[in-house]
């Protein structure tokens, strides 16, 4: 999802995840209405959100941050041995995707670089193996090199079968990695198409890829 600031992209993610109540309409997930569900209920249904701003527990180690992401997993199985083993296996899988976090697992999250903190926030949200993974501005405040690393990991996660919905100000980067794009303006979605078609669309080029504001 791309578009100017203040048109409702981040709010849309929060509405989907139950953090903001919609004024009207229905939200369907896997064919079922989820309006009114509490955020923790939606997590159990398979939704997971990484909010803007790399919200990690800076005073905790990388490992403890990941374990916090699996809290519901442990709680659902009443902290049984089976639950702990499932969490252990989930963290093992995370370390295969994010080897740098395995190397840093004993370090405090606050001591990580900004790029590593973003990877940790993403990894923590993946612990429960979500069906729908939502990311809000994953490139915000990162160096160009770290942006590329983060988006490569997002692509890797998607290739493993996880559906991902991203809000991103870096329109070109987002469309280069996405299958499909949704363009927001005040009032809602004004265009949606394959990412390839949007990258080649003259109106999109002029508005979001570096020239003039065509839609305004």
Short mmCIF file of N, CA and C in Angstrom, two decimals, residues 18-202:
data_model
loop_
_atom_site.label_atom_id
_atom_site.label_comp_id
_atom_site.label_asym_id
_atom_site.label_seq_id
_atom_site.Cartn_x
_atom_site.Cartn_y
_atom_site.Cartn_z
N UNK A 18 -7.51 -4.87 14.61
CA UNK A 18 -8.37 -4.64 15.77
C UNK A 18 -7.90 -3.55 16.70
N UNK A 19 -6.91 -2.76 16.30
CA UNK A 19 -6.41 -1.68 17.15
C UNK A 19 -7.23 -0.40 17.00
N UNK A 20 -7.95 -0.28 15.90
CA UNK A 20 -8.83 0.86 15.63
C UNK A 20 -10.15 0.31 15.11
N UNK A 21 -11.25 0.83 15.64
CA UNK A 21 -12.57 0.36 15.20
C UNK A 21 -13.00 1.09 13.94
N UNK A 22 -13.50 0.37 12.93
CA UNK A 22 -13.98 1.02 11.71
C UNK A 22 -15.32 1.70 11.97
N UNK A 23 -15.59 2.79 11.25
CA UNK A 23 -16.87 3.48 11.41
C UNK A 23 -18.00 2.72 10.72
N UNK A 24 -17.67 2.02 9.67
CA UNK A 24 -18.69 1.23 8.96
C UNK A 24 -17.97 0.19 8.11
N UNK A 25 -18.76 -0.72 7.53
CA UNK A 25 -18.20 -1.75 6.66
C UNK A 25 -17.81 -3.01 7.41
N UNK A 26 -17.36 -3.99 6.65
CA UNK A 26 -16.96 -5.28 7.21
C UNK A 26 -15.51 -5.59 6.87
N UNK A 27 -14.85 -6.30 7.76
CA UNK A 27 -13.50 -6.80 7.51
C UNK A 27 -13.60 -8.32 7.48
N UNK A 28 -13.25 -8.91 6.37
CA UNK A 28 -13.31 -10.36 6.22
C UNK A 28 -11.90 -10.93 6.17
N UNK A 29 -11.70 -12.00 6.93
CA UNK A 29 -10.42 -12.73 6.91
C UNK A 29 -10.73 -14.20 6.73
N UNK A 30 -10.25 -14.75 5.63
CA UNK A 30 -10.55 -16.13 5.26
C UNK A 30 -12.05 -16.38 5.21
N UNK A 31 -12.77 -15.37 4.68
CA UNK A 31 -14.20 -15.50 4.47
C UNK A 31 -15.06 -15.25 5.69
N UNK A 32 -14.45 -14.91 6.82
CA UNK A 32 -15.22 -14.70 8.05
C UNK A 32 -15.05 -13.27 8.54
N UNK A 33 -16.15 -12.70 9.03
CA UNK A 33 -16.14 -11.34 9.55
C UNK A 33 -15.34 -11.28 10.85
N UNK A 34 -14.41 -10.33 10.94
CA UNK A 34 -13.59 -10.20 12.15
C UNK A 34 -13.79 -8.86 12.85
N UNK A 35 -14.76 -8.07 12.39
CA UNK A 35 -15.06 -6.81 13.07
C UNK A 35 -15.34 -7.06 14.55
N UNK A 36 -14.78 -6.25 15.41
CA UNK A 36 -15.06 -6.36 16.83
C UNK A 36 -14.18 -7.34 17.58
N UNK A 37 -13.35 -8.09 16.85
CA UNK A 37 -12.44 -9.02 17.52
C UNK A 37 -11.33 -8.24 18.23
N UNK A 38 -10.91 -8.74 19.37
CA UNK A 38 -9.81 -8.13 20.10
C UNK A 38 -8.48 -8.47 19.42
N UNK A 39 -7.48 -7.59 19.55
CA UNK A 39 -6.19 -7.87 18.90
C UNK A 39 -5.62 -9.24 19.23
N UNK A 40 -5.70 -9.67 20.51
CA UNK A 40 -5.13 -10.97 20.86
C UNK A 40 -5.89 -12.11 20.19
N UNK A 41 -7.21 -11.92 19.96
CA UNK A 41 -7.98 -12.93 19.25
C UNK A 41 -7.55 -13.03 17.79
N UNK A 42 -7.23 -11.88 17.20
CA UNK A 42 -6.79 -11.87 15.80
C UNK A 42 -5.40 -12.47 15.65
N UNK A 43 -4.56 -12.28 16.66
CA UNK A 43 -3.25 -12.94 16.64
C UNK A 43 -3.43 -14.45 16.60
N UNK A 44 -4.36 -14.94 17.40
CA UNK A 44 -4.62 -16.39 17.43
C UNK A 44 -5.23 -16.88 16.13
N UNK A 45 -5.93 -16.00 15.42
CA UNK A 45 -6.50 -16.38 14.12
C UNK A 45 -5.44 -16.39 13.02
N UNK A 46 -4.28 -15.78 13.29
CA UNK A 46 -3.20 -15.81 12.31
C UNK A 46 -2.79 -14.48 11.74
N UNK A 47 -3.15 -13.36 12.40
CA UNK A 47 -2.71 -12.04 11.95
C UNK A 47 -1.57 -11.55 12.84
N UNK A 48 -0.60 -10.91 12.22
CA UNK A 48 0.53 -10.38 12.99
C UNK A 48 0.98 -9.06 12.38
N UNK A 49 1.20 -8.06 13.23
CA UNK A 49 1.54 -6.71 12.78
C UNK A 49 2.88 -6.26 13.35
N UNK A 50 3.73 -5.71 12.47
CA UNK A 50 4.94 -5.01 12.90
C UNK A 50 4.66 -3.52 12.74
N UNK A 51 4.52 -2.82 13.85
CA UNK A 51 4.18 -1.40 13.82
C UNK A 51 5.37 -0.56 13.36
N UNK A 52 5.07 0.65 12.95
CA UNK A 52 6.12 1.60 12.56
C UNK A 52 7.02 1.91 13.76
N UNK A 53 8.32 1.97 13.52
CA UNK A 53 9.22 2.47 14.56
C UNK A 53 10.05 1.45 15.31
N UNK A 54 10.13 0.21 14.83
CA UNK A 54 11.03 -0.79 15.43
C UNK A 54 10.82 -0.90 16.94
N UNK A 55 9.63 -1.26 17.37
CA UNK A 55 9.30 -1.34 18.79
C UNK A 55 9.81 -2.66 19.38
N UNK A 56 11.08 -2.67 19.75
CA UNK A 56 11.66 -3.84 20.42
C UNK A 56 11.81 -3.53 21.90
N UNK A 57 11.98 -4.58 22.71
CA UNK A 57 12.23 -4.39 24.14
C UNK A 57 13.73 -4.20 24.31
N UNK A 58 14.15 -2.94 24.36
CA UNK A 58 15.58 -2.62 24.28
C UNK A 58 16.39 -3.14 25.45
N UNK A 59 15.78 -3.30 26.62
CA UNK A 59 16.52 -3.77 27.80
C UNK A 59 16.60 -5.29 27.87
N UNK A 60 15.88 -5.97 26.98
CA UNK A 60 15.90 -7.44 26.95
C UNK A 60 16.85 -7.92 25.86
N UNK A 61 17.32 -9.16 26.02
CA UNK A 61 18.17 -9.74 24.98
C UNK A 61 17.35 -10.06 23.74
N UNK A 62 18.05 -10.32 22.67
CA UNK A 62 17.39 -10.74 21.43
C UNK A 62 16.55 -11.98 21.68
N UNK A 63 17.11 -12.96 22.39
CA UNK A 63 16.38 -14.20 22.67
C UNK A 63 15.10 -13.92 23.46
N UNK A 64 15.18 -13.07 24.48
CA UNK A 64 14.00 -12.76 25.28
C UNK A 64 12.94 -12.05 24.45
N UNK A 65 13.36 -11.19 23.53
CA UNK A 65 12.41 -10.54 22.62
C UNK A 65 11.66 -11.58 21.80
N UNK A 66 12.37 -12.56 21.29
CA UNK A 66 11.74 -13.61 20.49
C UNK A 66 10.80 -14.46 21.34
N UNK A 67 11.20 -14.74 22.56
CA UNK A 67 10.34 -15.52 23.45
C UNK A 67 9.06 -14.76 23.79
N UNK A 68 9.16 -13.43 23.90
CA UNK A 68 7.95 -12.62 24.12
C UNK A 68 6.99 -12.76 22.95
N UNK A 69 7.54 -12.85 21.74
CA UNK A 69 6.69 -13.04 20.57
C UNK A 69 5.94 -14.35 20.61
N UNK A 70 6.48 -15.34 21.32
CA UNK A 70 5.83 -16.65 21.42
C UNK A 70 5.04 -16.84 22.69
N UNK A 71 4.75 -15.76 23.40
CA UNK A 71 4.05 -15.86 24.69
C UNK A 71 2.71 -16.56 24.54
N UNK A 72 1.94 -16.18 23.52
CA UNK A 72 0.62 -16.79 23.33
C UNK A 72 0.76 -18.27 23.02
N UNK A 73 1.79 -18.63 22.26
CA UNK A 73 2.02 -20.04 21.94
C UNK A 73 2.21 -20.85 23.21
N UNK A 74 3.03 -20.35 24.12
CA UNK A 74 3.25 -21.05 25.38
C UNK A 74 1.98 -21.07 26.23
N UNK A 75 1.30 -19.92 26.28
CA UNK A 75 0.11 -19.81 27.13
C UNK A 75 -1.00 -20.74 26.65
N UNK A 76 -1.16 -20.85 25.32
CA UNK A 76 -2.22 -21.69 24.77
C UNK A 76 -2.04 -23.15 25.16
N UNK A 77 -0.81 -23.56 25.41
CA UNK A 77 -0.54 -24.95 25.75
C UNK A 77 -0.16 -25.05 27.23
N UNK A 78 -0.57 -24.04 27.97
CA UNK A 78 -0.41 -24.01 29.42
C UNK A 78 1.03 -24.25 29.86
N UNK A 79 1.97 -23.66 29.11
CA UNK A 79 3.38 -23.78 29.45
C UNK A 79 3.85 -25.22 29.55
N UNK A 80 3.19 -26.12 28.82
CA UNK A 80 3.58 -27.53 28.83
C UNK A 80 4.91 -27.72 28.12
N UNK A 81 5.47 -28.92 28.28
CA UNK A 81 6.71 -29.26 27.58
C UNK A 81 6.50 -29.14 26.08
N UNK A 82 5.32 -29.57 25.61
CA UNK A 82 5.02 -29.49 24.19
C UNK A 82 5.02 -28.05 23.71
N UNK A 83 4.46 -27.16 24.51
CA UNK A 83 4.43 -25.75 24.15
C UNK A 83 5.82 -25.15 24.09
N UNK A 84 6.66 -25.51 25.05
CA UNK A 84 8.03 -25.00 25.06
C UNK A 84 8.82 -25.53 23.88
N UNK A 85 8.57 -26.79 23.52
CA UNK A 85 9.26 -27.36 22.36
C UNK A 85 8.84 -26.67 21.07
N UNK A 86 7.55 -26.34 20.96
CA UNK A 86 7.07 -25.64 19.77
C UNK A 86 7.72 -24.26 19.66
N UNK A 87 7.83 -23.59 20.79
CA UNK A 87 8.47 -22.27 20.79
C UNK A 87 9.95 -22.41 20.41
N UNK A 88 10.60 -23.41 20.96
CA UNK A 88 12.01 -23.65 20.65
C UNK A 88 12.20 -23.90 19.16
N UNK A 89 11.31 -24.69 18.57
CA UNK A 89 11.41 -24.98 17.13
C UNK A 89 11.13 -23.73 16.30
N UNK A 90 10.18 -22.91 16.76
CA UNK A 90 9.88 -21.66 16.04
C UNK A 90 11.09 -20.74 16.03
N UNK A 91 11.75 -20.63 17.18
CA UNK A 91 12.94 -19.77 17.26
C UNK A 91 14.06 -20.34 16.40
N UNK A 92 14.19 -21.65 16.37
CA UNK A 92 15.19 -22.28 15.50
C UNK A 92 14.94 -21.92 14.05
N UNK A 93 13.67 -21.97 13.63
CA UNK A 93 13.33 -21.60 12.25
C UNK A 93 13.63 -20.13 11.98
N UNK A 94 13.36 -19.28 12.98
CA UNK A 94 13.65 -17.85 12.83
C UNK A 94 15.15 -17.62 12.63
N UNK A 95 15.96 -18.33 13.38
CA UNK A 95 17.41 -18.17 13.26
C UNK A 95 17.92 -18.63 11.90
N UNK A 96 17.21 -19.56 11.27
CA UNK A 96 17.60 -19.97 9.92
C UNK A 96 17.35 -18.85 8.91
N UNK A 97 16.29 -18.08 9.14
CA UNK A 97 15.97 -16.96 8.25
C UNK A 97 16.83 -15.74 8.58
N UNK A 98 17.09 -15.55 9.88
CA UNK A 98 17.84 -14.37 10.35
C UNK A 98 19.08 -14.82 11.12
N UNK A 99 20.11 -15.31 10.43
CA UNK A 99 21.31 -15.78 11.14
C UNK A 99 21.99 -14.71 11.99
N UNK A 100 21.87 -13.45 11.59
CA UNK A 100 22.49 -12.38 12.38
C UNK A 100 21.88 -12.31 13.77
N UNK A 101 20.59 -12.64 13.90
CA UNK A 101 19.95 -12.62 15.21
C UNK A 101 20.44 -13.78 16.08
N UNK A 102 20.76 -14.89 15.46
CA UNK A 102 21.34 -16.01 16.21
C UNK A 102 22.69 -15.59 16.78
N UNK A 103 23.47 -14.88 15.97
CA UNK A 103 24.78 -14.41 16.44
C UNK A 103 24.64 -13.41 17.59
N UNK A 104 23.55 -12.64 17.57
CA UNK A 104 23.35 -11.57 18.56
C UNK A 104 22.38 -11.99 19.68
N UNK A 105 22.03 -13.25 19.76
CA UNK A 105 20.92 -13.67 20.61
C UNK A 105 21.10 -13.32 22.09
N UNK A 106 22.34 -13.17 22.54
CA UNK A 106 22.59 -12.85 23.95
C UNK A 106 22.77 -11.35 24.19
N UNK A 107 22.76 -10.58 23.12
CA UNK A 107 22.93 -9.13 23.26
C UNK A 107 21.60 -8.45 23.57
N UNK A 108 21.68 -7.29 24.24
CA UNK A 108 20.48 -6.49 24.48
C UNK A 108 20.00 -5.92 23.15
N UNK A 109 18.69 -5.91 22.97
CA UNK A 109 18.12 -5.42 21.71
C UNK A 109 18.50 -3.96 21.46
N UNK A 110 18.63 -3.19 22.54
CA UNK A 110 18.98 -1.79 22.39
C UNK A 110 20.38 -1.55 21.85
N UNK A 111 21.22 -2.59 21.90
CA UNK A 111 22.59 -2.47 21.40
C UNK A 111 22.71 -2.82 19.92
N UNK A 112 21.62 -3.28 19.32
CA UNK A 112 21.64 -3.64 17.91
C UNK A 112 21.60 -2.39 17.04
N UNK A 113 22.06 -2.52 15.81
CA UNK A 113 21.92 -1.42 14.85
C UNK A 113 20.45 -1.24 14.49
N UNK A 114 20.11 -0.13 13.87
CA UNK A 114 18.71 0.11 13.49
C UNK A 114 18.20 -0.97 12.55
N UNK A 115 19.03 -1.40 11.62
CA UNK A 115 18.62 -2.46 10.70
C UNK A 115 18.39 -3.78 11.41
N UNK A 116 19.26 -4.11 12.37
CA UNK A 116 19.11 -5.35 13.13
C UNK A 116 17.88 -5.29 14.02
N UNK A 117 17.58 -4.11 14.57
CA UNK A 117 16.36 -3.97 15.38
C UNK A 117 15.12 -4.19 14.54
N UNK A 118 15.14 -3.71 13.30
CA UNK A 118 13.98 -3.93 12.44
C UNK A 118 13.83 -5.42 12.11
N UNK A 119 14.94 -6.09 11.86
CA UNK A 119 14.89 -7.53 11.61
C UNK A 119 14.36 -8.26 12.84
N UNK A 120 14.75 -7.81 14.03
CA UNK A 120 14.26 -8.43 15.27
C UNK A 120 12.76 -8.23 15.42
N UNK A 121 12.28 -7.02 15.14
CA UNK A 121 10.83 -6.76 15.23
C UNK A 121 10.06 -7.66 14.26
N UNK A 122 10.60 -7.83 13.06
CA UNK A 122 9.96 -8.70 12.07
C UNK A 122 10.00 -10.15 12.54
N UNK A 123 11.17 -10.58 13.02
CA UNK A 123 11.33 -11.97 13.47
C UNK A 123 10.40 -12.29 14.64
N UNK A 124 10.28 -11.36 15.58
CA UNK A 124 9.42 -11.59 16.75
C UNK A 124 7.97 -11.78 16.33
N UNK A 125 7.54 -11.03 15.33
CA UNK A 125 6.16 -11.14 14.86
C UNK A 125 5.91 -12.41 14.06
N UNK A 126 6.99 -13.05 13.61
CA UNK A 126 6.86 -14.28 12.82
C UNK A 126 6.86 -15.54 13.67
N UNK A 127 7.13 -15.41 14.96
CA UNK A 127 7.26 -16.58 15.82
C UNK A 127 6.02 -17.47 15.76
N UNK A 128 4.86 -16.87 15.64
CA UNK A 128 3.61 -17.65 15.64
C UNK A 128 3.20 -18.11 14.25
N UNK A 129 4.09 -17.94 13.27
CA UNK A 129 3.83 -18.39 11.91
C UNK A 129 2.49 -17.84 11.39
N UNK A 130 2.36 -16.53 11.27
CA UNK A 130 1.07 -15.93 10.89
C UNK A 130 0.65 -16.28 9.47
N UNK A 131 -0.67 -16.24 9.26
CA UNK A 131 -1.21 -16.44 7.91
C UNK A 131 -1.19 -15.14 7.13
N UNK A 132 -1.37 -14.02 7.83
CA UNK A 132 -1.30 -12.69 7.22
C UNK A 132 -0.35 -11.84 8.06
N UNK A 133 0.71 -11.37 7.42
CA UNK A 133 1.76 -10.61 8.09
C UNK A 133 1.71 -9.18 7.59
N UNK A 134 1.50 -8.22 8.50
CA UNK A 134 1.35 -6.82 8.14
C UNK A 134 2.54 -6.02 8.65
N UNK A 135 3.10 -5.19 7.78
CA UNK A 135 4.25 -4.36 8.15
C UNK A 135 3.97 -2.91 7.83
N UNK A 136 4.23 -2.04 8.81
CA UNK A 136 4.00 -0.61 8.65
C UNK A 136 5.34 0.12 8.55
N UNK A 137 5.66 0.63 7.37
CA UNK A 137 6.87 1.40 7.11
C UNK A 137 8.15 0.68 7.55
N UNK A 138 8.41 -0.52 7.02
CA UNK A 138 9.59 -1.26 7.47
C UNK A 138 10.92 -0.60 7.13
N UNK A 139 10.94 0.32 6.16
CA UNK A 139 12.21 0.96 5.77
C UNK A 139 12.47 2.27 6.50
N UNK A 140 11.54 2.70 7.35
CA UNK A 140 11.64 4.02 7.98
C UNK A 140 12.92 4.16 8.80
N UNK A 141 13.71 5.18 8.49
CA UNK A 141 14.90 5.49 9.26
C UNK A 141 16.09 4.60 9.01
N UNK A 142 16.01 3.73 8.01
CA UNK A 142 17.11 2.81 7.73
C UNK A 142 18.00 3.33 6.61
N UNK A 143 19.25 2.93 6.63
CA UNK A 143 20.17 3.25 5.54
C UNK A 143 19.76 2.48 4.29
N UNK A 144 20.15 2.96 3.11
CA UNK A 144 19.80 2.24 1.87
C UNK A 144 20.21 0.77 1.89
N UNK A 145 21.37 0.47 2.46
CA UNK A 145 21.81 -0.92 2.51
C UNK A 145 20.91 -1.75 3.41
N UNK A 146 20.52 -1.19 4.57
CA UNK A 146 19.63 -1.91 5.48
C UNK A 146 18.23 -2.05 4.91
N UNK A 147 17.79 -1.06 4.14
CA UNK A 147 16.48 -1.17 3.48
C UNK A 147 16.47 -2.37 2.56
N UNK A 148 17.52 -2.53 1.78
CA UNK A 148 17.60 -3.66 0.86
C UNK A 148 17.61 -4.98 1.62
N UNK A 149 18.36 -5.04 2.71
CA UNK A 149 18.42 -6.26 3.52
C UNK A 149 17.04 -6.62 4.05
N UNK A 150 16.33 -5.61 4.59
CA UNK A 150 14.99 -5.85 5.15
C UNK A 150 14.03 -6.35 4.07
N UNK A 151 14.05 -5.71 2.90
CA UNK A 151 13.12 -6.13 1.85
C UNK A 151 13.48 -7.49 1.28
N UNK A 152 14.75 -7.84 1.26
CA UNK A 152 15.14 -9.19 0.82
C UNK A 152 14.59 -10.23 1.79
N UNK A 153 14.62 -9.92 3.08
CA UNK A 153 14.07 -10.85 4.07
C UNK A 153 12.55 -10.94 3.93
N UNK A 154 11.90 -9.81 3.65
CA UNK A 154 10.45 -9.83 3.44
C UNK A 154 10.11 -10.73 2.25
N UNK A 155 10.88 -10.62 1.19
CA UNK A 155 10.67 -11.47 0.01
C UNK A 155 10.87 -12.95 0.36
N UNK A 156 11.91 -13.23 1.14
CA UNK A 156 12.19 -14.61 1.54
C UNK A 156 11.03 -15.19 2.35
N UNK A 157 10.49 -14.39 3.28
CA UNK A 157 9.36 -14.83 4.09
C UNK A 157 8.16 -15.12 3.20
N UNK A 158 7.90 -14.25 2.24
CA UNK A 158 6.78 -14.44 1.33
C UNK A 158 6.93 -15.72 0.50
N UNK A 159 8.14 -15.99 0.05
CA UNK A 159 8.38 -17.19 -0.75
C UNK A 159 8.16 -18.47 0.04
N UNK A 160 8.24 -18.37 1.37
CA UNK A 160 7.98 -19.53 2.22
C UNK A 160 6.49 -19.75 2.45
N UNK A 161 5.65 -18.87 1.88
CA UNK A 161 4.21 -19.10 1.91
C UNK A 161 3.39 -18.16 2.76
N UNK A 162 4.01 -17.13 3.34
CA UNK A 162 3.28 -16.18 4.18
C UNK A 162 2.77 -15.01 3.34
N UNK A 163 1.48 -14.71 3.44
CA UNK A 163 0.91 -13.55 2.76
C UNK A 163 1.31 -12.29 3.53
N UNK A 164 1.79 -11.29 2.80
CA UNK A 164 2.32 -10.07 3.43
C UNK A 164 1.64 -8.84 2.86
N UNK A 165 1.24 -7.93 3.75
CA UNK A 165 0.67 -6.64 3.36
C UNK A 165 1.56 -5.56 3.96
N UNK A 166 2.13 -4.71 3.11
CA UNK A 166 3.11 -3.72 3.54
C UNK A 166 2.63 -2.31 3.25
N UNK A 167 2.75 -1.42 4.22
CA UNK A 167 2.61 0.02 4.00
C UNK A 167 4.02 0.58 3.88
N UNK A 168 4.29 1.33 2.81
CA UNK A 168 5.66 1.77 2.56
C UNK A 168 5.68 3.08 1.81
N UNK A 169 6.49 4.05 2.32
CA UNK A 169 6.66 5.34 1.64
C UNK A 169 7.60 5.24 0.45
N UNK A 170 8.54 4.29 0.50
CA UNK A 170 9.45 4.09 -0.62
C UNK A 170 8.71 3.32 -1.70
N UNK A 171 7.96 4.06 -2.53
CA UNK A 171 7.04 3.45 -3.48
C UNK A 171 7.74 2.53 -4.47
N UNK A 172 8.85 2.99 -5.01
CA UNK A 172 9.54 2.17 -6.01
C UNK A 172 10.04 0.87 -5.40
N UNK A 173 10.66 0.95 -4.24
CA UNK A 173 11.15 -0.24 -3.58
C UNK A 173 10.01 -1.21 -3.30
N UNK A 174 8.90 -0.69 -2.76
CA UNK A 174 7.77 -1.54 -2.43
C UNK A 174 7.23 -2.26 -3.66
N UNK A 175 7.06 -1.53 -4.76
CA UNK A 175 6.51 -2.12 -5.97
C UNK A 175 7.48 -3.09 -6.63
N UNK A 176 8.76 -2.86 -6.49
CA UNK A 176 9.74 -3.78 -7.07
C UNK A 176 9.73 -5.13 -6.37
N UNK A 177 9.31 -5.15 -5.11
CA UNK A 177 9.29 -6.41 -4.36
C UNK A 177 7.90 -7.03 -4.27
N UNK A 178 6.86 -6.26 -4.56
CA UNK A 178 5.49 -6.73 -4.36
C UNK A 178 4.95 -7.47 -5.58
N UNK A 179 3.90 -8.25 -5.35
CA UNK A 179 3.14 -8.86 -6.45
C UNK A 179 2.05 -7.91 -6.93
N UNK A 180 1.48 -7.18 -5.97
CA UNK A 180 0.35 -6.30 -6.29
C UNK A 180 0.46 -5.03 -5.46
N UNK A 181 -0.05 -3.92 -5.99
CA UNK A 181 0.00 -2.65 -5.28
C UNK A 181 -1.35 -1.99 -5.18
N UNK A 182 -1.55 -1.25 -4.09
CA UNK A 182 -2.77 -0.47 -3.86
C UNK A 182 -2.35 0.97 -3.59
N UNK A 183 -2.88 1.90 -4.36
CA UNK A 183 -2.51 3.30 -4.21
C UNK A 183 -3.63 4.05 -3.51
N UNK A 184 -3.27 4.69 -2.39
CA UNK A 184 -4.23 5.42 -1.57
C UNK A 184 -4.15 6.92 -1.85
N UNK A 185 -5.30 7.55 -1.87
CA UNK A 185 -5.44 9.00 -1.77
C UNK A 185 -6.53 9.25 -0.75
N UNK A 186 -6.74 10.52 -0.38
CA UNK A 186 -7.78 10.83 0.59
C UNK A 186 -9.11 10.30 0.07
N UNK A 187 -9.75 9.47 0.87
CA UNK A 187 -11.03 8.90 0.45
C UNK A 187 -10.96 7.43 0.12
N UNK A 188 -9.75 6.89 -0.05
CA UNK A 188 -9.66 5.46 -0.28
C UNK A 188 -8.66 5.07 -1.34
N UNK A 189 -8.85 3.88 -1.88
CA UNK A 189 -7.95 3.34 -2.90
C UNK A 189 -8.35 3.89 -4.26
N UNK A 190 -7.39 4.49 -4.96
CA UNK A 190 -7.70 5.06 -6.27
C UNK A 190 -7.19 4.19 -7.42
N UNK A 191 -6.24 3.31 -7.13
CA UNK A 191 -5.74 2.39 -8.14
C UNK A 191 -5.29 1.11 -7.47
N UNK A 192 -5.51 -0.02 -8.13
CA UNK A 192 -4.87 -1.26 -7.70
C UNK A 192 -4.63 -2.12 -8.92
N UNK A 193 -3.45 -2.74 -8.95
CA UNK A 193 -3.05 -3.51 -10.12
C UNK A 193 -1.83 -4.34 -9.73
N UNK A 194 -1.32 -5.11 -10.68
CA UNK A 194 -0.07 -5.80 -10.41
C UNK A 194 1.02 -4.76 -10.21
N UNK A 195 2.01 -5.11 -9.42
CA UNK A 195 3.10 -4.17 -9.16
C UNK A 195 3.82 -3.80 -10.46
N UNK A 196 3.98 -4.77 -11.34
CA UNK A 196 4.66 -4.51 -12.61
C UNK A 196 3.91 -3.47 -13.42
N UNK A 197 2.58 -3.60 -13.49
CA UNK A 197 1.78 -2.63 -14.25
C UNK A 197 1.84 -1.25 -13.63
N UNK A 198 1.83 -1.19 -12.30
CA UNK A 198 1.89 0.12 -11.64
C UNK A 198 3.24 0.79 -11.86
N UNK A 199 4.31 0.01 -11.86
CA UNK A 199 5.64 0.58 -12.12
C UNK A 199 5.74 1.17 -13.51
N UNK A 200 4.98 0.62 -14.44
CA UNK A 200 5.03 1.10 -15.83
C UNK A 200 3.93 2.10 -16.16
N UNK A 201 3.08 2.43 -15.16
CA UNK A 201 1.97 3.35 -15.38
C UNK A 201 2.47 4.79 -15.30
N UNK A 202 2.19 5.59 -16.33
CA UNK A 202 2.70 6.97 -16.39
C UNK A 202 2.17 7.83 -15.24
#
